[in-house]
Coordinates of C-alpha atoms and ligand atoms in Angstrom, one line a residue:
M1 CA 9.2 -15.8 -34.6
S2 CA 9.2 -19.5 -33.8
S3 CA 7.0 -20.6 -30.9
K4 CA 10.1 -21.6 -29.0
L5 CA 11.5 -18.0 -29.3
I6 CA 8.2 -16.5 -28.2
L7 CA 8.2 -18.8 -25.2
L8 CA 11.7 -17.8 -24.4
S9 CA 10.8 -14.1 -24.6
V10 CA 7.8 -14.5 -22.3
F11 CA 10.1 -16.4 -19.9
A12 CA 12.7 -13.7 -20.0
L13 CA 10.1 -11.0 -19.5
T14 CA 8.6 -12.9 -16.5
F15 CA 12.1 -13.3 -15.1
T16 CA 12.9 -9.6 -15.5
C17 CA 9.6 -8.6 -13.7
L18 CA 10.4 -11.0 -10.8
A19 CA 14.0 -9.6 -10.6
L20 CA 12.7 -6.0 -10.4
A21 CA 10.1 -6.9 -7.7
Y22 CA 12.8 -7.9 -5.2
E23 CA 16.0 -6.5 -3.8
P24 CA 19.1 -7.9 -5.3
A25 CA 20.0 -11.3 -3.9
P26 CA 23.3 -11.1 -2.0
L27 CA 26.3 -12.5 -3.9
Q28 CA 28.1 -13.1 -0.6
G29 CA 27.2 -14.3 2.9
F30 CA 26.8 -10.9 4.3
C31 CA 27.5 -7.2 3.3
V32 CA 27.5 -5.2 6.6
A33 CA 26.8 -1.5 5.8
D34 CA 29.6 1.0 6.1
P35 CA 27.7 4.2 6.8
N36 CA 30.9 6.3 6.4
S37 CA 31.6 5.4 2.8
S38 CA 31.0 8.2 0.4
V39 CA 30.3 5.8 -2.5
K40 CA 26.6 5.5 -3.3
V41 CA 25.2 2.2 -4.5
N42 CA 21.8 0.5 -4.4
G43 CA 22.1 -0.2 -0.7
V44 CA 25.2 0.7 1.3
V45 CA 28.8 -0.1 0.5
Y46 CA 30.1 -2.8 2.8
K47 CA 32.8 -2.8 5.3
N48 CA 35.8 -5.1 5.2
P49 CA 34.4 -8.5 6.1
M50 CA 37.5 -9.2 8.3
Q51 CA 36.5 -6.3 10.5
V52 CA 32.8 -7.3 10.9
Q53 CA 31.7 -7.9 14.5
A54 CA 28.7 -9.5 16.2
E55 CA 27.6 -5.9 17.0
D56 CA 27.1 -5.3 13.3
F57 CA 24.3 -7.9 13.3
F58 CA 22.7 -6.7 16.5
F59 CA 20.1 -4.1 17.7
S60 CA 18.9 -3.5 21.2
G61 CA 16.0 -1.7 22.6
L62 CA 12.9 -3.1 21.0
H63 CA 11.5 -4.0 24.4
L64 CA 11.0 -0.2 25.1
R65 CA 7.7 1.5 24.3
G66 CA 8.1 4.3 21.8
N67 CA 7.0 7.8 22.7
T68 CA 3.4 8.1 21.5
S69 CA 2.9 11.8 22.7
N70 CA 2.2 13.2 19.3
A71 CA -0.7 14.3 17.1
V72 CA -1.6 10.7 16.0
G73 CA -0.8 8.8 19.3
S74 CA 1.5 6.2 17.8
K75 CA 5.2 5.6 17.3
V76 CA 7.2 3.5 14.9
T77 CA 10.6 2.3 16.1
P78 CA 12.5 1.1 13.0
V79 CA 15.2 -1.6 12.7
F80 CA 16.3 -1.0 9.2
A81 CA 19.8 -1.2 7.6
A82 CA 20.4 2.3 9.0
Q83 CA 19.9 1.0 12.6
L84 CA 21.3 -2.5 12.0
P85 CA 24.1 -2.5 9.4
G86 CA 24.1 -6.3 9.0
L87 CA 20.7 -6.0 7.2
N88 CA 22.4 -4.4 4.2
T89 CA 21.3 -6.3 1.0
L90 CA 19.3 -8.9 2.9
G91 CA 15.9 -7.6 1.9
I92 CA 14.3 -7.7 5.3
S93 CA 13.8 -5.5 8.3
M94 CA 11.4 -4.9 11.2
V95 CA 9.7 -2.3 13.4
R96 CA 8.0 -2.1 16.7
I97 CA 4.9 0.1 16.7
D98 CA 3.2 1.4 19.9
Y99 CA -0.3 2.9 20.1
A100 CA -1.6 5.0 22.9
P101 CA -5.3 4.5 23.7
C102 CA -7.2 5.6 20.5
G103 CA -3.8 6.0 18.8
L104 CA -3.6 5.7 15.0
N105 CA -0.8 4.8 12.7
P106 CA -2.3 6.9 9.9
P107 CA -2.8 5.7 6.3
H108 CA 0.5 5.2 4.5
T109 CA 2.3 3.0 2.0
H110 CA 5.7 1.3 1.8
P111 CA 6.9 1.6 -1.7
R112 CA 9.4 -1.2 -1.4
A113 CA 8.0 -3.7 1.1
T114 CA 5.2 -6.1 2.1
E115 CA 4.6 -5.9 5.8
I116 CA 3.6 -8.8 8.1
L117 CA 2.5 -7.7 11.6
T118 CA 1.8 -9.5 14.8
V119 CA 0.0 -8.1 17.8
L120 CA 1.9 -8.5 21.1
E121 CA -0.6 -6.5 23.2
G122 CA -4.0 -4.8 22.8
T123 CA -6.7 -4.7 20.2
L124 CA -6.3 -3.0 16.8
Q125 CA -8.5 -2.3 13.8
V126 CA -6.3 -2.6 10.7
G127 CA -7.1 -2.1 7.1
F128 CA -5.8 -1.6 3.6
V129 CA -7.3 -0.5 0.2
T130 CA -6.8 -2.4 -3.0
S131 CA -5.5 -0.6 -6.1
N132 CA -7.6 1.2 -8.8
P133 CA -10.3 0.9 -10.0
E134 CA -11.9 -1.3 -7.2
N135 CA -10.3 0.5 -4.2
R136 CA -11.8 -2.1 -2.0
F137 CA -11.4 -1.5 1.7
I138 CA -10.3 -4.7 3.6
T139 CA -10.4 -4.4 7.3
K140 CA -10.3 -6.6 10.5
V141 CA -10.1 -6.3 14.2
L142 CA -6.9 -8.0 15.6
Q143 CA -6.2 -9.3 19.1
K144 CA -3.0 -10.4 20.9
G145 CA -1.3 -13.1 18.8
D146 CA -3.1 -12.3 15.5
V147 CA -1.1 -11.8 12.4
F148 CA -2.0 -9.6 9.4
V149 CA -0.3 -8.8 6.1
F150 CA -0.3 -5.5 4.1
P151 CA 0.7 -6.2 0.5
V152 CA 3.5 -4.1 -0.9
G153 CA 2.6 -0.5 -2.0
L154 CA -1.0 -0.5 -0.7
V155 CA -2.4 2.2 1.6
H156 CA -2.9 0.8 5.1
F157 CA -3.4 1.9 8.7
Q158 CA -3.7 0.5 12.3
R159 CA -5.9 2.0 15.0
N160 CA -6.0 1.2 18.7
I161 CA -9.6 0.3 19.7
G162 CA -8.8 -1.3 23.0
N163 CA -8.7 0.3 26.5
G164 CA -4.9 0.3 27.1
Y165 CA -1.8 0.6 25.0
A166 CA -1.3 -1.7 22.0
T167 CA 2.0 -3.0 20.7
V168 CA 3.0 -4.8 17.5
I169 CA 6.1 -6.2 15.9
A170 CA 6.1 -6.1 12.1
A171 CA 8.6 -7.6 9.5
L172 CA 9.1 -5.9 6.2
S173 CA 10.5 -7.3 2.9
S174 CA 13.1 -4.6 2.4
Q175 CA 16.2 -3.4 4.3
N176 CA 14.7 0.1 3.7
P177 CA 10.9 -0.2 3.1
G178 CA 10.3 3.6 2.7
A179 CA 7.0 5.2 4.0
I180 CA 4.7 7.7 2.4
T181 CA 2.1 9.0 4.8
I182 CA -0.8 10.1 2.7
A183 CA -2.0 13.1 4.7
S184 CA 1.5 14.6 5.1
A185 CA 2.6 13.8 1.6
V186 CA -0.5 15.4 0.0
F187 CA -1.2 18.3 2.4
G188 CA 2.2 18.7 4.0
A189 CA 4.4 18.7 0.8
N190 CA 7.2 21.2 1.0
P191 CA 6.9 23.5 -0.9
S192 CA 3.1 23.1 -1.0
I193 CA 1.2 21.5 -3.9
P194 CA -0.9 24.4 -5.4
S195 CA -4.2 24.3 -3.5
D196 CA -6.3 24.5 -6.8
I197 CA -4.7 21.1 -7.8
L198 CA -5.8 19.5 -4.5
A199 CA -9.2 21.2 -4.6
R200 CA -9.8 19.7 -8.0
A201 CA -8.4 16.3 -7.0
F202 CA -10.4 16.0 -3.8
Q203 CA -13.4 17.8 -5.2
M204 CA -13.4 20.3 -2.3
D205 CA -13.2 24.0 -1.7
K206 CA -9.8 25.7 -2.0
S207 CA -10.2 27.3 1.4
L208 CA -10.7 23.8 3.0
V209 CA -7.5 22.6 1.2
E210 CA -5.6 25.6 2.6
E211 CA -7.0 24.9 6.1
L212 CA -5.7 21.3 5.8
Q213 CA -2.3 22.4 4.4
A214 CA -1.9 24.8 7.4
K215 CA -2.2 21.7 9.8
F216 CA 1.0 20.0 8.4
Ligands
NAG1 C1 32.3 5.7 11.0 O1 33.1 6.8 11.5 C2 33.0 7.1 12.9 C3 33.7 8.3 13.2 O2 35.0 8.3 12.6 C4 33.5 5.8 13.7 O3 33.3 6.1 15.0 C5 32.6 4.6 13.3 O4 33.2 3.5 13.9 C6 32.7 4.4 11.8 N1 31.8 3.4 11.4 C7 32.2 2.3 10.6 C8 31.1 1.3 10.4 O5 33.3 2.2 10.2
NAG2 C1 7.7 12.4 24.3 O1 7.5 13.4 23.3 C2 7.0 14.6 23.7 C3 6.7 15.4 22.5 O2 7.8 15.5 21.6 C4 8.0 15.3 24.6 O3 7.5 16.5 25.1 C5 8.3 14.4 25.8 O4 9.3 14.9 26.7 C6 8.7 13.0 25.4 N1 8.7 12.1 26.5 C7 9.7 11.3 26.8 C8 9.6 10.4 28.0 O5 10.7 11.3 26.1

């Protein structure tokens, strides 16, 4: 192979990886989702551009605190393509997250998005864990106005360590970031992952695994 050809192959490979790492760039100005279409594509089929209205690019209600009366004491209010059809194909979305005192947004990952978060109110401990084999825990306490980024795919959490409620707004680099909450995915799978598998993986007693599975 000539060096030119090798260089070209490397370039093509790099380009492919880059293309796979992001959502497809829109080939038109916008592509407002038509949730009623039965056709399935990577994203949502778009409605007739001539029928698009301002409402298609609009969402209201992010000034309202989410209901944090649940086992973890936090609530995510999503503004994804499902809630705001104009986000379809644009590769971006946002959430509001509320935390009751001592509330936790438990360890989870977004398979398709990096998340950048800004604290509007309160004090939070945030953290993420780097990938194998280091699994380094990176953590920081954030105050109002602070910004923190959770790289795509990494396990992360936020915990309210202030006295009152805490609120953040976060932007995500996908119209549909996806979320995998570690505890419920592992111990709350439906049907259950066999307890001997989890006992071996977590190096703990099977009865303890079954106790955890019963909680989800
Ligand atoms: C989807 O169908 C419902 C019920 O027919 C209708 O009210 C709504 O406007 C439709 N949405 C779009 C985006 O066409
Ligand atoms: C908040 O959620 C709890 C638990 O689901 C429910 O009992 C309560 O009525 C909700 N509160 C409001 C204001 O919706």
